[in-house]
Amino acid sequence: MDDETENKGGMWDLEQKLDQPMDEEAGRLRNMYREKKFSALLLLRLAFQSLGVVYGDLGTSPLYVFYNTFPKGINDTEDVVGALSLIIYSLTLIPLLKYVFVVCRANDNGQGGTFALYSLLCRHAKIKTIPNQHRTDEELTTYSRTTFREKSFAAKTKRWLERHASRKNMLLMLVLVGTCMVIGDGILTPAISDIVVLVAVVILVGLFSMQHYGTDKVGWLFAPIVLLWFILIGVIGIINIFKYDTSVLRAFSPVHIYRYFKRGGRERWTSLGGIMLCITGTEALFADLAHFPVSAVQIAFTVIVFPCLLLAYTGQAAYLMKNKDHVFDAFYRSIPEGIYWPVFIIATLAAIVASQATISATFSIIKQALALGCFPRVKVVHTSKKFLGQIYIPDINWILMILCIAVTAGFKNQSQIGNAYGTAVVIVMLATTLLMTLIMLLVWHCHWILVLIFTALSLVVECTYFFAVLFKVNQGGWVPLVIAAAFLIIMFVWHYGTVKRYEFEMHSKVSMAWILGLGPSLGLVRVPGIGLVYTELASGVPHIFSHFITNLPAIHSVVVFVCVKYLPVYTVPEEERFLVKRIGPKSFHMFRCVARYGYKDLHKKDDDFEKKLFDNLFLFVRLESMMEGCSDSDEYSLYGQQTERSREDLVMKSGGVSNSVDTTISSDSIVPVRSPAHANNMTTSSGQVSSQTDELEFLNSCRDAGVVHIMGNTVVRARRDSRFYKKIAVDYIYAFLRKICRENSVIFHVPHESLLNVGQVFYV
């Protein structure tokens, strides 16, 4: 071992000195970006807040479940016991066992929803439809993944998924369908609240107008209402059980489910569409994990929500055993007279607050979809300094408000709304079950028998409900399908256009041989200044650059190709955000900078994006120069995050580099080319630098001369021989979405006087 160490030479010694504390620092970063360890008091506070944001939808289901289960009235009181038994076991199997204890564990570092599951899968299998990942991305501290044996069932599943592009597309389509149904769920939630339309519209306008204050403030405002609501329905349930009929407690025996179906035919089957409304809001519970830690959500459900809901439904059933004619307004009729009006007011407030769960969930999944290239660029506002996932999307907020008002005013009766609501909910649950099957195999490495049991139990329950709601598609169930279809078209067309643009850049990128053949001046006049060329490529020279220099006779003295890409991780730490490399010999003064983001990262935090970019560029030059001086070989590599000590040693005052900035140099980053010993004038077009200090001075002088942001404005068109639906999708829908979405220049806060757009057209 000692002989091996001696033979490795000075370069190995240097790497050991630089990387020695890296394991400790990487471990600290990993712990930092895992779910935080909250104190007991803070956890209780967050659990309390989660009531107002996460559980309003699920908690208000007792207002309408029995009415939608028996829209034609109750013929036999034994049917009430059977329906109650179905409600009890639906709440136990789906929200409690499946979501709270299983699905919530599949969160992506605290982030929930269908796209979070998809991101987890993308890290464990090569199924991402935009193949812009590099092996250095896998070294991120937040890029957690596990490995498995080559001959395991998980490995076979992985290879099966990766083998054909159609399977990757089908998986993405499943994720998009689930996402769109959650949005449809959010639009239908206010409509199902039994309130006068005019009053509901006024309250909805107020509710959506409050969203810009953020989840934290809204949670504090709504949580007392929802907590009081749960306490009231629990207490009323206990009163009604002992006042009317304690025999309903026999519904906890599942045998009554069998007897319920045995007594009737199709009516019992279709009544499941009403019973399944008791689990509405469950998917929002998972999607809202971005706003609260998993443990807080679990505590709130098991301690408050679940027991209070069981008491509420059991109490209503006891009341209906003696008053079966009151099924159409069973909840309000079962309230004791002395507290009727206070409960009525709280019920009205809780019914509107119920919308908050799906509104917050919609914001989270839209942000995830946007980051993964499946939704047009919209403004995202970060509303909390403490919690990364608490966001607000103004455009989506107002679109949701308009659709909510339209649906609320458009439905004729509550039964139709219930039918529509059930359709949206069950489809989301089916999508989650299928994704969870893959998570259990590829991420958790569960035994296939355990996976089969989970999948079979989930599908039996959910498919039963699914086939039940199919009978009611023509009775209002078509509404969420239409809403989801509209959002699905938007997401699919945008993703299709994004993929095609990336493929175009990949296939038309310029070869390095062509660049090297131009010489240090690139065959042009090199004018003082720095040109930042934005591209979607993380490797190679983009076509936009050749298009630019072909049409213009000059280019800046320094050219930096900037690639901003999203990875299937929830966040990329600031210390690991940038990858810097040199393109060609030093005399070309060409660099690449890749800025990496997770799907929860916001560009609002990057108002000084340009400054950070240059800080990392300067630090790269120092590291590169140091590495050249430490080895006689032209072949070397350095990868990893430098420690605070090494940064302090490397960062010099002359470059103005902040000590808090770090850079990552990929193993194929440095192309060492020996510069001539002499240095020309710094402002000449092909000025060569012979030392680190000279190059830093050259970069600073170019920066002082001016920075220009060069962005491509690629127009996508369908070929003339394309089918009509492709022409509609590309030439009209995608073109319209590109026109109304936010420009990259706005996202990166590029001033108009420093912006240069380069247009190009390509046909698909």
Coordinates of C-alpha atoms in Angstrom, one line a residue, residues 322-649:
K322 CA -83.8 6.9 13.5
N323 CA -84.3 9.6 10.8
K324 CA -83.7 8.0 7.4
D325 CA -85.8 10.7 5.7
H326 CA -83.3 13.4 6.6
V327 CA -80.5 11.9 4.4
F328 CA -80.5 15.0 2.1
D329 CA -79.2 17.3 4.9
A330 CA -78.2 14.7 7.5
F331 CA -75.2 16.7 8.8
Y332 CA -77.1 19.9 9.6
R333 CA -80.2 18.0 10.9
S334 CA -78.0 16.0 13.3
I335 CA -76.5 19.2 15.0
P336 CA -77.9 19.7 18.5
E337 CA -80.2 22.7 18.6
G338 CA -78.2 24.7 21.2
I339 CA -75.1 24.9 19.0
Y340 CA -76.7 24.9 15.5
W341 CA -75.8 28.4 14.4
P342 CA -72.2 28.4 15.6
V343 CA -71.6 25.0 13.9
F344 CA -73.4 26.3 10.8
I345 CA -71.0 29.3 10.6
I346 CA -67.9 27.1 11.2
A347 CA -69.1 24.6 8.6
T348 CA -69.5 27.4 6.0
L349 CA -66.0 28.7 6.7
A350 CA -64.5 25.2 6.7
A351 CA -66.2 24.3 3.4
I352 CA -64.4 27.3 1.8
V353 CA -61.1 26.7 3.5
A354 CA -61.3 23.2 2.1
S355 CA -60.1 24.6 -1.2
Q356 CA -56.8 25.7 0.3
A357 CA -55.5 22.1 0.3
T358 CA -55.8 21.6 -3.4
I359 CA -54.8 25.2 -4.2
S360 CA -51.5 24.7 -2.4
A361 CA -51.0 21.3 -4.0
T362 CA -51.6 22.8 -7.4
F363 CA -48.9 25.4 -6.9
S364 CA -46.4 22.7 -5.8
I365 CA -47.0 20.3 -8.8
I366 CA -47.1 23.1 -11.3
K367 CA -43.6 24.2 -10.1
Q368 CA -42.4 20.6 -10.4
A369 CA -43.8 20.3 -13.9
L370 CA -42.3 23.6 -15.0
A371 CA -38.8 22.5 -13.8
L372 CA -39.0 19.2 -15.7
G373 CA -40.0 20.9 -18.9
C374 CA -43.7 19.9 -18.8
F375 CA -45.3 23.3 -18.3
P376 CA -44.8 26.8 -19.8
R377 CA -42.6 29.2 -17.9
V378 CA -44.7 31.1 -15.3
K379 CA -43.7 33.4 -12.5
V380 CA -43.1 31.6 -9.2
V381 CA -43.0 33.6 -5.9
H382 CA -41.2 32.2 -2.9
T383 CA -43.3 33.1 0.1
S384 CA -41.3 31.8 3.1
K385 CA -37.7 32.2 4.1
K386 CA -37.9 29.2 6.4
F387 CA -39.5 26.6 4.1
L388 CA -38.3 26.1 0.5
G389 CA -41.5 24.5 -0.7
Q390 CA -43.9 27.3 0.2
I391 CA -44.6 29.1 -3.1
Y392 CA -47.2 31.1 -4.9
I393 CA -47.9 31.2 -8.7
P394 CA -49.9 34.3 -9.6
D395 CA -51.0 33.3 -13.1
I396 CA -52.2 29.8 -12.0
N397 CA -53.9 31.4 -9.0
W398 CA -56.2 33.6 -11.1
I399 CA -56.8 30.9 -13.7
L400 CA -57.9 28.5 -10.9
M401 CA -60.2 31.3 -9.5
I402 CA -62.0 31.8 -12.8
L403 CA -62.4 28.1 -13.4
C404 CA -63.7 27.6 -9.8
I405 CA -66.3 30.3 -10.1
A406 CA -67.4 28.9 -13.5
V407 CA -67.8 25.4 -12.1
T408 CA -69.5 26.6 -8.9
A409 CA -72.1 28.7 -10.9
G410 CA -72.5 26.0 -13.6
F411 CA -73.5 22.9 -11.7
K412 CA -77.2 22.5 -11.1
N413 CA -77.1 20.3 -8.0
Q414 CA -74.7 18.9 -5.4
S415 CA -75.1 15.3 -6.7
Q416 CA -73.7 16.3 -10.1
I417 CA -70.7 18.0 -8.4
G418 CA -70.1 14.9 -6.3
N419 CA -70.1 12.7 -9.4
A420 CA -67.5 14.9 -11.0
Y421 CA -65.4 15.1 -7.9
G422 CA -65.2 11.4 -7.5
T423 CA -63.9 10.9 -11.1
A424 CA -61.0 13.2 -10.5
V425 CA -60.0 11.7 -7.2
V426 CA -60.0 8.0 -8.1
I427 CA -57.9 8.6 -11.3
V428 CA -55.2 10.4 -9.3
M429 CA -55.1 7.5 -6.8
L430 CA -54.7 4.9 -9.5
A431 CA -51.8 6.9 -11.0
T432 CA -50.1 7.1 -7.6
T433 CA -50.5 3.4 -7.0
L434 CA -48.8 2.5 -10.3
L435 CA -45.9 4.9 -9.6
M436 CA -45.6 3.6 -6.1
T437 CA -45.2 0.1 -7.5
L438 CA -42.1 1.2 -9.3
I439 CA -40.8 3.2 -6.3
M440 CA -41.0 0.1 -4.1
L441 CA -39.1 -1.9 -6.7
L442 CA -36.4 0.6 -7.9
V443 CA -36.0 2.9 -4.9
W444 CA -36.9 0.8 -1.8
H445 CA -35.8 -2.6 -3.2
C446 CA -38.8 -4.3 -1.6
H447 CA -39.3 -8.0 -2.3
W448 CA -41.6 -8.5 -5.3
I449 CA -44.2 -10.4 -3.1
L450 CA -44.5 -7.4 -0.8
V451 CA -44.9 -5.1 -3.9
L452 CA -47.5 -7.4 -5.3
I453 CA -49.5 -7.3 -2.0
F454 CA -49.5 -3.5 -1.8
T455 CA -50.4 -3.1 -5.5
A456 CA -53.1 -5.7 -5.5
L457 CA -54.8 -4.3 -2.3
S458 CA -54.6 -0.7 -3.6
L459 CA -55.9 -1.6 -7.1
V460 CA -58.8 -3.8 -5.7
V461 CA -60.1 -0.8 -3.7
E462 CA -59.4 1.9 -6.2
C463 CA -60.5 0.0 -9.3
T464 CA -63.8 -0.8 -7.5
Y465 CA -64.4 2.9 -7.0
F466 CA -63.2 3.7 -10.5
F467 CA -65.7 1.4 -12.2
A468 CA -68.4 2.8 -9.9
V469 CA -67.8 6.4 -11.0
L470 CA -67.8 5.3 -14.6
F471 CA -71.6 4.9 -14.3
K472 CA -71.8 8.6 -13.5
V473 CA -69.6 10.1 -16.2
N474 CA -72.7 11.4 -18.0
Q475 CA -74.1 12.8 -14.7
G476 CA -71.3 15.3 -14.1
G477 CA -68.3 13.0 -14.1
W478 CA -67.2 14.4 -17.5
V479 CA -66.3 17.8 -16.1
P480 CA -62.9 16.9 -14.4
L481 CA -62.1 14.9 -17.5
V482 CA -62.5 17.9 -19.7
I483 CA -60.5 20.2 -17.4
A484 CA -57.8 17.6 -17.0
A485 CA -57.7 17.1 -20.8
A486 CA -57.2 20.8 -21.4
F487 CA -54.2 20.9 -18.9
L488 CA -52.9 17.6 -20.3
I489 CA -52.8 19.0 -23.9
I490 CA -50.9 22.1 -22.6
M491 CA -48.4 20.0 -20.7
F492 CA -47.9 17.4 -23.4
V493 CA -47.5 20.0 -26.3
W494 CA -45.1 22.1 -24.2
H495 CA -43.0 19.0 -23.4
Y496 CA -43.1 17.9 -27.0
G497 CA -41.8 21.3 -28.2
T498 CA -39.2 21.4 -25.4
V499 CA -37.9 17.9 -26.4
K500 CA -37.8 18.8 -30.1
R501 CA -35.9 22.0 -29.4
Y502 CA -33.3 20.1 -27.3
E503 CA -33.0 17.4 -30.0
F504 CA -32.5 20.2 -32.7
E505 CA -29.7 21.7 -30.6
M506 CA -28.1 18.3 -30.0
H507 CA -28.1 17.3 -33.7
S508 CA -27.0 20.7 -35.0
K509 CA -24.2 21.5 -32.5
V510 CA -20.9 22.7 -33.9
S511 CA -17.9 20.3 -33.8
M512 CA -14.8 21.3 -31.9
A513 CA -12.7 20.7 -35.0
W514 CA -14.6 23.5 -36.8
I515 CA -14.0 25.8 -33.8
L516 CA -10.3 25.0 -33.6
G517 CA -9.9 25.4 -37.3
L518 CA -11.0 29.1 -37.0
G519 CA -8.0 29.9 -34.8
P520 CA -7.8 32.1 -31.7
S521 CA -9.7 35.0 -33.3
L522 CA -12.4 32.6 -34.6
G523 CA -11.9 34.2 -38.0
L524 CA -13.5 37.4 -36.6
V525 CA -12.7 40.6 -34.9
R526 CA -12.6 40.0 -31.2
V527 CA -14.0 43.1 -29.5
P528 CA -13.5 43.9 -25.8
G529 CA -16.3 42.5 -23.6
I530 CA -17.8 39.2 -22.5
G531 CA -20.5 37.5 -24.4
L532 CA -22.8 35.1 -22.4
V533 CA -24.3 32.7 -24.9
Y534 CA -27.3 30.9 -23.4
T535 CA -28.0 27.4 -24.6
E536 CA -29.8 24.2 -23.4
L537 CA -26.7 22.1 -24.2
A538 CA -24.5 21.0 -21.3
S539 CA -21.8 19.9 -23.8
G540 CA -20.6 21.0 -27.2
V541 CA -21.0 24.4 -29.0
P542 CA -24.6 25.3 -29.8
H543 CA -25.8 26.0 -33.4
I544 CA -26.8 29.5 -32.3
F545 CA -23.1 30.4 -32.0
S546 CA -22.2 29.4 -35.5
H547 CA -25.4 31.1 -36.7
F548 CA -24.3 34.3 -34.9
I549 CA -20.7 34.5 -36.1
T550 CA -21.8 33.6 -39.6
N551 CA -24.0 36.6 -39.9
L552 CA -22.0 39.1 -37.8
P553 CA -18.3 39.9 -38.4
A554 CA -17.3 40.3 -34.7
I555 CA -17.5 38.4 -31.4
H556 CA -16.5 39.4 -27.8
S557 CA -13.0 38.8 -26.5
V558 CA -14.4 36.3 -24.0
V559 CA -17.2 33.9 -24.8
V560 CA -19.1 31.9 -22.0
F561 CA -21.7 29.3 -23.0
V562 CA -24.2 29.3 -20.2
C563 CA -26.5 26.3 -19.7
V564 CA -29.2 26.4 -17.1
K565 CA -30.7 23.0 -16.5
Y566 CA -33.0 21.3 -14.1
L567 CA -32.2 18.0 -12.5
P568 CA -34.5 15.4 -11.0
V569 CA -33.7 16.5 -7.5
Y570 CA -35.7 18.8 -5.2
T571 CA -32.8 21.3 -4.8
V572 CA -29.2 21.9 -5.7
P573 CA -27.1 23.5 -2.9
E574 CA -25.6 26.9 -3.7
E575 CA -22.1 25.4 -3.1
E576 CA -22.7 22.9 -5.9
R577 CA -24.7 24.9 -8.4
F578 CA -22.1 25.8 -11.0
L579 CA -19.9 23.6 -13.2
V580 CA -17.2 25.5 -15.1
K581 CA -14.9 24.2 -17.9
R582 CA -12.7 25.7 -20.6
I583 CA -13.5 25.1 -24.3
G584 CA -10.5 24.9 -26.6
P585 CA -7.0 26.4 -25.9
K586 CA -6.5 29.3 -23.5
S587 CA -5.9 31.7 -26.3
F588 CA -9.6 31.2 -27.5
H589 CA -10.9 32.5 -24.1
M590 CA -14.0 30.4 -24.4
F591 CA -15.7 28.8 -21.4
R592 CA -18.8 26.8 -20.4
C593 CA -20.8 27.4 -17.3
V594 CA -23.6 25.0 -16.3
A595 CA -26.0 26.2 -13.6
R596 CA -27.9 23.4 -12.1
Y597 CA -31.2 23.7 -10.3
G598 CA -33.7 21.3 -8.6
Y599 CA -37.4 21.5 -9.1
K600 CA -37.9 23.5 -5.9
D601 CA -35.2 26.0 -6.6
L602 CA -36.3 29.5 -7.5
H603 CA -34.5 32.0 -9.7
K604 CA -35.7 34.8 -7.4
K605 CA -32.7 33.9 -5.2
D606 CA -30.4 34.5 -8.2
D607 CA -30.8 38.2 -8.7
D608 CA -27.0 38.3 -8.7
F609 CA -26.8 35.3 -11.1
E610 CA -24.3 37.1 -13.3
K611 CA -22.0 37.9 -10.4
K612 CA -22.1 34.3 -9.1
L613 CA -21.3 33.1 -12.6
F614 CA -18.2 35.3 -12.9
D615 CA -17.1 34.5 -9.3
N616 CA -17.1 30.8 -10.3
L617 CA -15.3 31.5 -13.6
F618 CA -12.5 33.4 -11.8
L619 CA -12.2 30.6 -9.2
F620 CA -12.0 28.1 -12.0
V621 CA -9.0 29.9 -13.6
R622 CA -7.2 29.9 -10.2
L623 CA -7.8 26.2 -9.7
E624 CA -6.8 25.4 -13.2
S625 CA -3.5 27.3 -12.9
M626 CA -2.7 25.7 -9.6
M627 CA -3.3 22.2 -11.0
E628 CA -1.1 23.0 -14.0
G629 CA 1.8 23.9 -11.7
C630 CA 1.5 20.8 -9.6
S631 CA 2.0 18.1 -12.2
D632 CA 4.2 17.4 -15.2
S633 CA 1.4 15.6 -16.9
D634 CA -1.1 17.2 -19.2
E635 CA -3.7 14.7 -18.2
Y636 CA -5.4 15.4 -14.9
S637 CA -8.8 16.0 -13.3
L638 CA -10.3 17.5 -10.2
Y639 CA -13.8 16.9 -9.1
G640 CA -15.5 17.8 -5.8
Q641 CA -16.4 20.6 -3.6
Q642 CA -13.5 22.5 -2.0
T643 CA -13.5 23.0 1.7
E644 CA -13.7 26.4 3.4
R645 CA -9.9 26.3 4.1
S646 CA -8.9 25.5 0.5
R647 CA -11.2 28.2 -0.8
E648 CA -9.6 30.8 1.5
D649 CA -6.2 29.7 0.2

